[in-house]
Short mmCIF file of C-alpha atoms and ligand atoms in Angstrom, two decimals:
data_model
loop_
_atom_site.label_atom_id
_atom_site.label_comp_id
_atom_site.label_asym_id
_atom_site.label_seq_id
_atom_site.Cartn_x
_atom_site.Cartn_y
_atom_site.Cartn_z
CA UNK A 1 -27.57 1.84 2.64
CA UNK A 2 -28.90 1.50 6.43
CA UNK A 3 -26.55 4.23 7.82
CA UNK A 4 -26.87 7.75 9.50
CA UNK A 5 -25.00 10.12 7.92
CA UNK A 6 -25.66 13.45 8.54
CA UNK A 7 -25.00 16.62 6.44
CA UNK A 8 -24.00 16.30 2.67
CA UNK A 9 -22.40 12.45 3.51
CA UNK A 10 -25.61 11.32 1.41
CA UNK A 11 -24.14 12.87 -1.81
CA UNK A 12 -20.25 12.24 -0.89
CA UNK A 13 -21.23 8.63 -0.86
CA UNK A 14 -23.33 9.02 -3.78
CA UNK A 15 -20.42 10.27 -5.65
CA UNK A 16 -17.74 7.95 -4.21
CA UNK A 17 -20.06 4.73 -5.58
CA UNK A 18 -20.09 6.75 -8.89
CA UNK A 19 -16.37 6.74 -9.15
CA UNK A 20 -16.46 2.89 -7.99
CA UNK A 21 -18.96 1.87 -10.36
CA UNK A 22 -17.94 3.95 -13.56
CA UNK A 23 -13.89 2.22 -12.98
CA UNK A 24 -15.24 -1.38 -12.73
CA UNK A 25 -13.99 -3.19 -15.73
CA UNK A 26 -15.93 -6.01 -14.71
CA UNK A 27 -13.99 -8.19 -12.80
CA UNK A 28 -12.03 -5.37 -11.37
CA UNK A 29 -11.63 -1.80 -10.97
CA UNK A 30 -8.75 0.28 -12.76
CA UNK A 31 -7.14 3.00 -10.63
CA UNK A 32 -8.25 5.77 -12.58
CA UNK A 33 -9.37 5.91 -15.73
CA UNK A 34 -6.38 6.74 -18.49
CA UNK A 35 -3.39 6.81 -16.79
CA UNK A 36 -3.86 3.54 -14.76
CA UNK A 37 -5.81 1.33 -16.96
CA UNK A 38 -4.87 -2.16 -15.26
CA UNK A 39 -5.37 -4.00 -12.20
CA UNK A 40 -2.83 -2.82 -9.17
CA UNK A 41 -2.38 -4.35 -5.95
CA UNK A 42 -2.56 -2.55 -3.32
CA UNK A 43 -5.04 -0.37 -5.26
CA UNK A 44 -7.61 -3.83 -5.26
CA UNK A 45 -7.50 -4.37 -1.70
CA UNK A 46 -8.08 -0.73 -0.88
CA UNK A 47 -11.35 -0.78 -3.12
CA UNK A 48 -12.21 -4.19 -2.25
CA UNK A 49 -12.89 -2.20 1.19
CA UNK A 50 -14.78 0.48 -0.22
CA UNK A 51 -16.90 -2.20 -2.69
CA UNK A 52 -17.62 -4.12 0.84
CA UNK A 53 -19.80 -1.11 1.61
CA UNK A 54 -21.33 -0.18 -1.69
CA UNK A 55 -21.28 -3.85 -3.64
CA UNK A 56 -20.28 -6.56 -1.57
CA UNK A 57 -20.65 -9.27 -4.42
CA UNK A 58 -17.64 -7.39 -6.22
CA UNK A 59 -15.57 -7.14 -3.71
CA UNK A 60 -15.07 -10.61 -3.67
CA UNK A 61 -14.94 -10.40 -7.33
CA UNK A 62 -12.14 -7.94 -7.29
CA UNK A 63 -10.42 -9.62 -4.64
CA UNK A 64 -10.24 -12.79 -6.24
CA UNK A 65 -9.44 -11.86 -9.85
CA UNK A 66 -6.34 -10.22 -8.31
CA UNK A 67 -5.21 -13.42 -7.31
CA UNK A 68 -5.02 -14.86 -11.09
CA UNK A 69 -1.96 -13.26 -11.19
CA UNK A 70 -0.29 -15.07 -8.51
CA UNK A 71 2.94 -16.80 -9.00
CA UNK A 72 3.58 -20.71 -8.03
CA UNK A 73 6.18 -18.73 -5.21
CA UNK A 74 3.19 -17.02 -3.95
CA UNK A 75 4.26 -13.34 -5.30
CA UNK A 76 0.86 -11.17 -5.59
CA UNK A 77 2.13 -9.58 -8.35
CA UNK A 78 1.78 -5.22 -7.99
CA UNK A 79 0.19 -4.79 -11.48
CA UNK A 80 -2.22 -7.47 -12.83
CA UNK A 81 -2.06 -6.38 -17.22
CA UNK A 82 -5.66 -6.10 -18.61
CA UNK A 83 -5.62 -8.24 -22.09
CA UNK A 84 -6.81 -5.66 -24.27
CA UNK A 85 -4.88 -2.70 -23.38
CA UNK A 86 -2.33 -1.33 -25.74
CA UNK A 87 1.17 -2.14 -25.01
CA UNK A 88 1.65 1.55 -25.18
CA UNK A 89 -0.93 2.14 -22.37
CA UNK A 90 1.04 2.28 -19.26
CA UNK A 91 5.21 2.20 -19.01
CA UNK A 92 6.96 -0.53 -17.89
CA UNK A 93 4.14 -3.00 -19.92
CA UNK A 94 4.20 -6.62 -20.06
CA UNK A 95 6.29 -6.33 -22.64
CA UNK A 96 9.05 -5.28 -20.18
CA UNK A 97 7.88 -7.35 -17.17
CA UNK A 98 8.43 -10.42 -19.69
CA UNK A 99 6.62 -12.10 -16.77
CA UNK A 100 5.50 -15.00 -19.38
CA UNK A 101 9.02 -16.07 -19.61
CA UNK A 102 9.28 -16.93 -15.75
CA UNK A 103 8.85 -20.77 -15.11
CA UNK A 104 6.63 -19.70 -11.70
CA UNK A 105 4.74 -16.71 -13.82
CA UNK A 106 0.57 -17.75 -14.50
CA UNK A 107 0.19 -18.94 -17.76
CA UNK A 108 -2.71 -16.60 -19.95
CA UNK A 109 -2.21 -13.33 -17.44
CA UNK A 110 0.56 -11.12 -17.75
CA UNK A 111 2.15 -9.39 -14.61
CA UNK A 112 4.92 -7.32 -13.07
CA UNK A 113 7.63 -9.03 -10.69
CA UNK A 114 7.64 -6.98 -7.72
CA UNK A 115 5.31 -7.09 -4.57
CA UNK A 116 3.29 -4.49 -2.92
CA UNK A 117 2.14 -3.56 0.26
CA UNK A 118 -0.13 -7.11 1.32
CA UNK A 119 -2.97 -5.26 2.48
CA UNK A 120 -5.64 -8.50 1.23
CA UNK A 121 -5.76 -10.35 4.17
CA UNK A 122 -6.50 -7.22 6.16
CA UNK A 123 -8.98 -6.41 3.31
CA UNK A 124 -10.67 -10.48 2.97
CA UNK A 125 -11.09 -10.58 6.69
CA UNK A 126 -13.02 -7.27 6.85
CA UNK A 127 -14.96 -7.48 3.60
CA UNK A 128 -16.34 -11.36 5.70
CA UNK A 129 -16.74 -9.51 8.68
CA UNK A 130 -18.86 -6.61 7.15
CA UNK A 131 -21.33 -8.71 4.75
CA UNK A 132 -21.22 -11.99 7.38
CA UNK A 133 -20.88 -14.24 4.30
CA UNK A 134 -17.63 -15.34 4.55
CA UNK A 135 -17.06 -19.31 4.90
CA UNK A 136 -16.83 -20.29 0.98
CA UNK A 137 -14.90 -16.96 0.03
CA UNK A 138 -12.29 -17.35 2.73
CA UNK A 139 -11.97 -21.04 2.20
CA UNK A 140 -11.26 -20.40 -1.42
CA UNK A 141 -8.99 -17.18 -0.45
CA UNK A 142 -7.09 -18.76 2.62
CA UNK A 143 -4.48 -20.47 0.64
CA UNK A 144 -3.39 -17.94 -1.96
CA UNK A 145 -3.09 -15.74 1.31
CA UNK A 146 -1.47 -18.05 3.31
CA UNK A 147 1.13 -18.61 -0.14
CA UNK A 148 1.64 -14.68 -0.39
CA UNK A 149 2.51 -14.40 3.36
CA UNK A 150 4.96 -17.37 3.11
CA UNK A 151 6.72 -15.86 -0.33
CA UNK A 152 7.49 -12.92 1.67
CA UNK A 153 8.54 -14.35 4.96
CA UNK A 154 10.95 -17.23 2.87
CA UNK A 155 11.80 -15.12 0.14
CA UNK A 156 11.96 -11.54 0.45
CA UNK A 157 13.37 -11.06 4.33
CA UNK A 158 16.67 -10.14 2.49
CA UNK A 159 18.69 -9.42 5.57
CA UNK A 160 17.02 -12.41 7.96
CA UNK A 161 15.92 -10.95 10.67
CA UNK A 162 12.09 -10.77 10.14
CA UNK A 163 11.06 -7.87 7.57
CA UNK A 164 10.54 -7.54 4.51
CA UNK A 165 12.74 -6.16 2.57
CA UNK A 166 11.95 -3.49 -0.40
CA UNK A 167 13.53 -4.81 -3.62
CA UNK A 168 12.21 -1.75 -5.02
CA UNK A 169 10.61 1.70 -4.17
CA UNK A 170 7.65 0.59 -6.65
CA UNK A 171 7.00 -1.94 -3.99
CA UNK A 172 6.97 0.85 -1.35
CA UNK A 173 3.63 2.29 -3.13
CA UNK A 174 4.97 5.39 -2.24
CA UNK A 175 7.65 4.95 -5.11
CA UNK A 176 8.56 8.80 -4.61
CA UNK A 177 9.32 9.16 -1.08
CA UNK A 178 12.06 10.68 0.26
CA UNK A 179 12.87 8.00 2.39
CA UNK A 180 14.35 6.09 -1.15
CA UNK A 181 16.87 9.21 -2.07
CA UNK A 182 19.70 8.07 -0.30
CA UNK A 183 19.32 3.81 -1.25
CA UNK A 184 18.38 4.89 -4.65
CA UNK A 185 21.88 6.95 -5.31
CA UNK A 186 23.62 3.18 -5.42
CA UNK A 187 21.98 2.29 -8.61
CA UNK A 188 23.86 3.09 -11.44
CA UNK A 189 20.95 4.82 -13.82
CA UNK A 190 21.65 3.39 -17.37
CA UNK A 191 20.97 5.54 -20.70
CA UNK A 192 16.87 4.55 -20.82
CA UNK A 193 14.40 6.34 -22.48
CA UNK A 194 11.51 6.66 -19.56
CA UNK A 195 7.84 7.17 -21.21
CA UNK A 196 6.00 7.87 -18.04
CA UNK A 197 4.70 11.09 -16.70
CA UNK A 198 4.74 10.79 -12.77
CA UNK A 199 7.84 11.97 -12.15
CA UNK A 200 9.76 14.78 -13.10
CA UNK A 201 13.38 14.13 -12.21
CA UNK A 202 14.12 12.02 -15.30
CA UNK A 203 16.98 10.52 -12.93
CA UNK A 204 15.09 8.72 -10.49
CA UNK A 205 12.60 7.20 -13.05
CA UNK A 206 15.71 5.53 -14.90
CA UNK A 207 17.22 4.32 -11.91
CA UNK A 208 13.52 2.83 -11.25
CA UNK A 209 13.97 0.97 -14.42
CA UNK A 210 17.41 -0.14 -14.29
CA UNK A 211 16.26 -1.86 -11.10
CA UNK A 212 13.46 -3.22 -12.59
CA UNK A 213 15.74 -4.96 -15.17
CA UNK A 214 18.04 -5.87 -12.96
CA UNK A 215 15.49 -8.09 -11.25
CA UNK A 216 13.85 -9.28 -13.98
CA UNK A 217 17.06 -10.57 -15.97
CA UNK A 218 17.93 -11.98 -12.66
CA UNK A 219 14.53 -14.04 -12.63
CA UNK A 220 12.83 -12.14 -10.18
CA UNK A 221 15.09 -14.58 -7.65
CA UNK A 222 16.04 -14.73 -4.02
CA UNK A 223 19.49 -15.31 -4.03
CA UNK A 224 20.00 -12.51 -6.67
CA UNK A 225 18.38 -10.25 -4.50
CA UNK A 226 20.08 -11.28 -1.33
CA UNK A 227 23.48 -11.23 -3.10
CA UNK A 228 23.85 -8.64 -5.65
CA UNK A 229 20.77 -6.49 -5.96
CA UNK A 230 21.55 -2.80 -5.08
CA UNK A 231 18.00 -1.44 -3.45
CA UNK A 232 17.57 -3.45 -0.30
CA UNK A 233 15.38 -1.64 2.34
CA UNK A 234 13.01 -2.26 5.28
CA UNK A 235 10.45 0.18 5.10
CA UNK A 236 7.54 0.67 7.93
CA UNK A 237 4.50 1.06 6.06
CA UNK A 238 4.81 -2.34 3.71
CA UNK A 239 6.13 -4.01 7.49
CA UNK A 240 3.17 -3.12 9.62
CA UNK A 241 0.71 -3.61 6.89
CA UNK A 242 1.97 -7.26 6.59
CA UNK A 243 1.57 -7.57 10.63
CA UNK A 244 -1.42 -6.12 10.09
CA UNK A 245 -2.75 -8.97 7.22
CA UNK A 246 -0.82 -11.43 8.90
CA UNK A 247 -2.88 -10.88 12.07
CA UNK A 248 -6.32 -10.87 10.01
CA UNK A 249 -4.59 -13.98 8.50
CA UNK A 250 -4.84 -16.16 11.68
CA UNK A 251 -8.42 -15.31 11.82
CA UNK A 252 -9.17 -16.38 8.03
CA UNK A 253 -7.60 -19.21 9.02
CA UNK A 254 -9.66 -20.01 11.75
CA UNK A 255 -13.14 -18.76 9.78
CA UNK A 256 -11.60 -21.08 7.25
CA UNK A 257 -10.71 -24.50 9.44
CA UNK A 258 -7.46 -23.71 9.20
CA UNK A 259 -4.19 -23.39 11.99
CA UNK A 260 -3.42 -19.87 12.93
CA UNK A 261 -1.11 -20.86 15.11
CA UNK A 262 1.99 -20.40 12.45
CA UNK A 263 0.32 -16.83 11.13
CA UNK A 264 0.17 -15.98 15.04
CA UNK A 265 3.91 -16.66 15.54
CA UNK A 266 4.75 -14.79 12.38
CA UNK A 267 2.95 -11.44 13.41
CA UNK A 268 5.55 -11.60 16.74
CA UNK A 269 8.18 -11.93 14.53
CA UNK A 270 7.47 -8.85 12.72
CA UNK A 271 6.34 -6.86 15.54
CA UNK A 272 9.62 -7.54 17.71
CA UNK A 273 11.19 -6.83 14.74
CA UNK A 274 9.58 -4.04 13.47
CA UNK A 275 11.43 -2.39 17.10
CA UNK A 276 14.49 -4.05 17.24
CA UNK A 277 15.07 -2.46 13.63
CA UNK A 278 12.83 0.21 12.65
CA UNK A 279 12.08 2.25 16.01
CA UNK A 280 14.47 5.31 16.66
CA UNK A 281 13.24 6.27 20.01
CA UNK A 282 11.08 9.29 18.33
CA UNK A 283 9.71 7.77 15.08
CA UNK A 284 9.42 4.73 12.85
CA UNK A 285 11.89 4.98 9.62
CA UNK A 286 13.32 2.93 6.89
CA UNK A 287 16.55 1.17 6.84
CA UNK A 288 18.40 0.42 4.51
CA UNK A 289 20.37 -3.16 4.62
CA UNK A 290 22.80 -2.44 2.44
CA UNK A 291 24.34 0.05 4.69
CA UNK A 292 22.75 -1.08 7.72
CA UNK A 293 21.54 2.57 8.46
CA UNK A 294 18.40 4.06 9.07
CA UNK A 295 17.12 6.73 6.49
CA UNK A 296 16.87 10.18 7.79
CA UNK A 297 13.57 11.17 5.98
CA UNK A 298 10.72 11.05 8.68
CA UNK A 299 7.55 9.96 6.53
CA UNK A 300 3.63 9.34 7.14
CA UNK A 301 4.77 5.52 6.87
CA UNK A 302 6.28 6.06 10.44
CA UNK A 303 2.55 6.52 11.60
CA UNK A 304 1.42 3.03 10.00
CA UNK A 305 3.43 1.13 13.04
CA UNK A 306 0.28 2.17 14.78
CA UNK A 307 -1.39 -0.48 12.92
CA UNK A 308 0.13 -3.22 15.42
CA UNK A 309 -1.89 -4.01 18.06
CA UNK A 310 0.57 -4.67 20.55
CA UNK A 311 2.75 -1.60 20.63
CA UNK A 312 3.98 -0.24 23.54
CA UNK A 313 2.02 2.56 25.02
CA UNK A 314 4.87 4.63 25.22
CA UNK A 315 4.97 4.33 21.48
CA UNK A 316 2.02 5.04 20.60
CA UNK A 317 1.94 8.08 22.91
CA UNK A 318 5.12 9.14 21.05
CA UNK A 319 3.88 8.72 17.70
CA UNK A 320 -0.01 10.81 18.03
CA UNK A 321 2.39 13.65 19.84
CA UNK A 322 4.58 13.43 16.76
CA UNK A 323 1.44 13.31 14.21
CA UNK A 324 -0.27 16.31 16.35
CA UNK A 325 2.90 17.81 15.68
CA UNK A 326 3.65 21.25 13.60
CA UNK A 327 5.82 18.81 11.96
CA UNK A 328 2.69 16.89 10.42
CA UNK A 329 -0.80 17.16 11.14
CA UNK A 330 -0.40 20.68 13.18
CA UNK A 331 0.53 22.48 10.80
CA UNK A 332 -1.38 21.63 7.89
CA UNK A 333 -4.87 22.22 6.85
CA UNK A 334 -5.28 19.19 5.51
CA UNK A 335 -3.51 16.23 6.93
CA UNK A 336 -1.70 14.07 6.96
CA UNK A 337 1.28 15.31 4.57
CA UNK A 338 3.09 12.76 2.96
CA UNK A 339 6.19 13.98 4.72
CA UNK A 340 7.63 15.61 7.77
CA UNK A 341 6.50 19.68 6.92
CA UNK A 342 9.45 20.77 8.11
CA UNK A 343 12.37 19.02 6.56
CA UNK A 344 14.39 20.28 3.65
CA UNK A 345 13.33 17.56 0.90
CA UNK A 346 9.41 18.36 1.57
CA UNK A 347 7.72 18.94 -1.56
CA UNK A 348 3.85 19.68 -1.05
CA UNK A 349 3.56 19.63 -4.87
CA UNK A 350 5.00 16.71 -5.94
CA UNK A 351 4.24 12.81 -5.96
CA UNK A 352 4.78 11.46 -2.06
CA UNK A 353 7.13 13.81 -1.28
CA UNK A 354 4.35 16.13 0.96
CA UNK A 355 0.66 15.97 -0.56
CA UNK A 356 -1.93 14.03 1.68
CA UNK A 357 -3.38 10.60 0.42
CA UNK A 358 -6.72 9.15 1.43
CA UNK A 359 -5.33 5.67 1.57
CA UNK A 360 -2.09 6.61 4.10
CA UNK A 361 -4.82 8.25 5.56
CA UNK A 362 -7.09 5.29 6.11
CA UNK A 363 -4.21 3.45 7.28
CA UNK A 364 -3.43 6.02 9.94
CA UNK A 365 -6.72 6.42 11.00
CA UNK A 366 -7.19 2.59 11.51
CA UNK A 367 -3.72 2.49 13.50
CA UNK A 368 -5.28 5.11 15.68
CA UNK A 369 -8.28 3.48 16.41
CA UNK A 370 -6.44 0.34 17.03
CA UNK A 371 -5.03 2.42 19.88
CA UNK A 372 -8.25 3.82 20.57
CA UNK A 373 -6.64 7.44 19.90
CA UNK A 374 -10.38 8.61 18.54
CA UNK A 375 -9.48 12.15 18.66
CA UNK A 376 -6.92 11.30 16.21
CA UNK A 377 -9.07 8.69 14.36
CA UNK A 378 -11.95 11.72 14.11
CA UNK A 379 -9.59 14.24 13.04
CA UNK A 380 -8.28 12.46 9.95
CA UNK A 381 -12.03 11.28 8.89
CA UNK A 382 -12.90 14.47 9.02
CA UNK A 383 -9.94 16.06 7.37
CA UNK A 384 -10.31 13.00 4.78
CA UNK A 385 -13.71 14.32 4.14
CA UNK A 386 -12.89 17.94 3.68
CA UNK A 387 -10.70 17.25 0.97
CA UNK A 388 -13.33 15.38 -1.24
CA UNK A 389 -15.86 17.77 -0.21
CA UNK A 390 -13.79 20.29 -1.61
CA UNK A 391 -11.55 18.79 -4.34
CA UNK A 392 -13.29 15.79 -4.89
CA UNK A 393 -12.25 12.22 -5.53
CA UNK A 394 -8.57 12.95 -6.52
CA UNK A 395 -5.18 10.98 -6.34
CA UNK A 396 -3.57 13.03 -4.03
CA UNK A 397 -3.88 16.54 -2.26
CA UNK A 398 -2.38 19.34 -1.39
CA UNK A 399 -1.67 19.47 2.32
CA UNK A 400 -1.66 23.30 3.47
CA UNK A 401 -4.97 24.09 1.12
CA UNK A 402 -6.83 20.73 -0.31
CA UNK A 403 -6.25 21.65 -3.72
CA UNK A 404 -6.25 18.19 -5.83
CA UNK A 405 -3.32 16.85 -7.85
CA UNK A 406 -2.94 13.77 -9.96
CA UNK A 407 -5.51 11.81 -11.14
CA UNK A 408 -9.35 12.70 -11.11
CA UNK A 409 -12.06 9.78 -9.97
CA UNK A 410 -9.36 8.26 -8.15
CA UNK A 411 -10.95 4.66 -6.93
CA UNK A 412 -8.95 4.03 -3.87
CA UNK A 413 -10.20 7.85 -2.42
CA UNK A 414 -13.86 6.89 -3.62
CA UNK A 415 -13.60 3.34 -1.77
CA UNK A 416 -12.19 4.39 1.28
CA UNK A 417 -14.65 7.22 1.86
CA UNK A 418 -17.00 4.59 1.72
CA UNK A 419 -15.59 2.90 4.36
CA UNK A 420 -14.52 6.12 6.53
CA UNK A 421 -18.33 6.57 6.13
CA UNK A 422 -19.58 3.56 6.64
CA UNK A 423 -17.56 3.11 9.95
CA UNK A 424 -19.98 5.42 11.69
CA UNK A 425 -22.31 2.29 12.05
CA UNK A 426 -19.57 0.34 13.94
CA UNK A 427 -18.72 2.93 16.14
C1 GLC B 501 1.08 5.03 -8.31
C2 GLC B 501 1.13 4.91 -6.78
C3 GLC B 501 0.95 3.47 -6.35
C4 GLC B 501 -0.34 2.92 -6.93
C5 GLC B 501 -0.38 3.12 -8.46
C6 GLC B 501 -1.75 2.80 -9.05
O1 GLC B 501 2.14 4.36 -8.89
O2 GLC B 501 2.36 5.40 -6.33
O3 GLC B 501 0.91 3.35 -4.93
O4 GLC B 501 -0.49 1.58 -6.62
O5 GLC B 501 -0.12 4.47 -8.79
O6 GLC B 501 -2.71 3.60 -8.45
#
């Protein structure tokens, strides 16, 4: 694999291509085996990263077979249905979705309506940068890119002043924060029988679905969402990722003989106003449009601002004092906890709500060496690594001791271990 790795790395990254290879379907790799068993957005561009390490070739593969599921708007669709995979397999199904009765929907793929956080260009300009092969797979990328990023920016900034708004917290990927308690308590929940498992408040999951059919018998469209739709928020994470992509977008373009002049003036949109309307003076938090207020619930997405290269040092300095805090990453063993350690609606057993992830991780960790914070950046690789060392390769962890939750062989922890490990070269 030409790196040095020291220690047990050798058999971490052993194991983490294990996970990747035994969750390939072939043209793409399913969360987690059983209770994820189709192709998820976010999820592809986080493994795409990890694949860029391990098996280049597929990473393309996997990037591009996401983009089947694109819609003539330029929607990325958040789940991407496997044919052949029961109905029954994972609730909402196509069946609910009814994406096939959408004019814009592909024909021959059946998706969901909502969005996700747009991590691909990030992940298409990396993967090119790390294998060096990159002028016929961002030529034949660069459009459906450049479509996703224009959806968003014409479609889904619901309150016009540069974000992206969350239609909802599914789109989030971090559909149980607590961030979405206080926007989620103005949808009426309607009398629906809920067949998932994730969450145990029986409440929230119908409101989830009311809003899901809300949209969809809406047609998944703009002015519905502007107008009437109830769950309108502007959420940091899914923000500075797209500044994030949309930066990496000007350079596809560019690799690709494109302009990146527009994709350039569209990431200082979204950084000024990713300040004017997201920065408190102390953190980065959500707000919600429909009230205009910003949500109490201080979250690891206020860390992902970190992602934009041109935030103000005093910023930055504010957010790795916050991080270092006994709020977040002082206080627990095992960092970063989904949310603020100390606040009343922390929950380190349950779903977003306080366990660490390895992908809001990565994201951190790649904010802080945007910043060049590298006592930061080594602290959560190494913390990163602990928990797979110990727990191995699961969905999520538990913050204070490591122990795993969720999902086992969890592909986005496998694939970005890859990469946390495969950094060292770079560095
Ligand atoms: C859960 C996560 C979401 C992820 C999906 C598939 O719903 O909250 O972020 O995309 O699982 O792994």
């Amino acid at each position: 694999m030409g790196l040095r790795l020291m220690g047990d790395e050798t058999a971490v990254w052993e194991a983490a291509a294990r996970v990747l290879d035994a969750n390939w379907t072939g043209t793409a790799t399913v969360p987690a085996p059983g209770l994820y068993p189709h192709q998820w957005s976010w999820d592809s561009a986080f493994v795409s990263l990890g694949l860029a390490r391990h098996r280049p070739e597929r990473a393309c593969i996997e990037l591009l077979s996401l983009f089947r599921g694109q819609w003539a708007t330029g929607l990325v669709p958040h789940i991407v249905f496997s044919s052949g995979v029961s109905g029954n397999a994972f609730f909402p199904g196509p069946e609910f979705w009814r994406s096939g009765a959408q004019p814009d929907a592909p024909r021959g793929v059946e998706t969901s309506g909502l969005a996700q956080p747009p991590l691909q260009a990030l992940a298409a300009l990396r993967l090119a940068q790390g294998t060096g092969e990159h002028r016929a797979f961002l030529t034949r990328l660069y459009p459906r890119l450049a479509a996703q990023h224009a959806y968003l920016e014409r479609e889904r900034d619901v309150a016009g002043f540069g974000l992206v708004s969350l239609c909802h917290p599914w789109e989030s990927g971090l559909e149980n924060s607590p961030a979405w308690d206080r926007p989620l308590q103005a949808v009426d929940p309607p009398r629906s029988p809920f067949s998932g498992t994730q969450s145990p408040d029986g409440a929230v999951a119908d409101r989830h679905v009311s809003l899901v059919r809300s949209m969809r018998d809406a047609g998944y469209r703009a002015e519905y969402l502007r107008d009437d739709h109830p769950f309108v928020v502007e959420d940091p994470l899914f923000n500075a990722v797209l500044l994030a992509s949309t930066h990496a977008l000007a350079e596809v373009a560019e690799l690709a003989g494109a302009d990146p002049g527009p994709h350039r003036e569209a990431a200082q949109r979204i950084h000024g106003a990713m300040l004017d309307r997201l920065w408190d003076g102390g953190c980065f938090r959500a707000r919600d449009v429909r009230t205009d207020e910003l949500i109490p619930a201080a979250t690891v997405a206020g860390f992902v601002p970190l992602l934009d290269p041109e935030l103000p040092a005093a910023i930055v300095r504010s957010l790795a004092e916050l991080l270092l805090s006994a709020r977040f990453a002082g206080a627990t063993g095992y960092p970063v906890p989904t949310c603020d350690v100390q606040s009343a609606v922390f929950d380190r057993g349950a779903y977003w709500r306080g366990p660490t992830w390895v992908n809001t991780n990565w994201l951190v960790w790649l904010g802080a060496l945007t910043h060049h914070l590298d006592a930061v950046a080594d602290l959560l690789l190494g913390s990163t690594l602990r928990l797979v060392r110990q727990s191995g390769f699961r969905e999520c962890f538990d913050p204070f001791d490591g122990t795993g939750c969720g999902s086992h062989d969890f592909s986005w922890s496998a694939a970005l271990v890859l990469d946390l490990l495969g950094s060292r070269r770079c560095r």
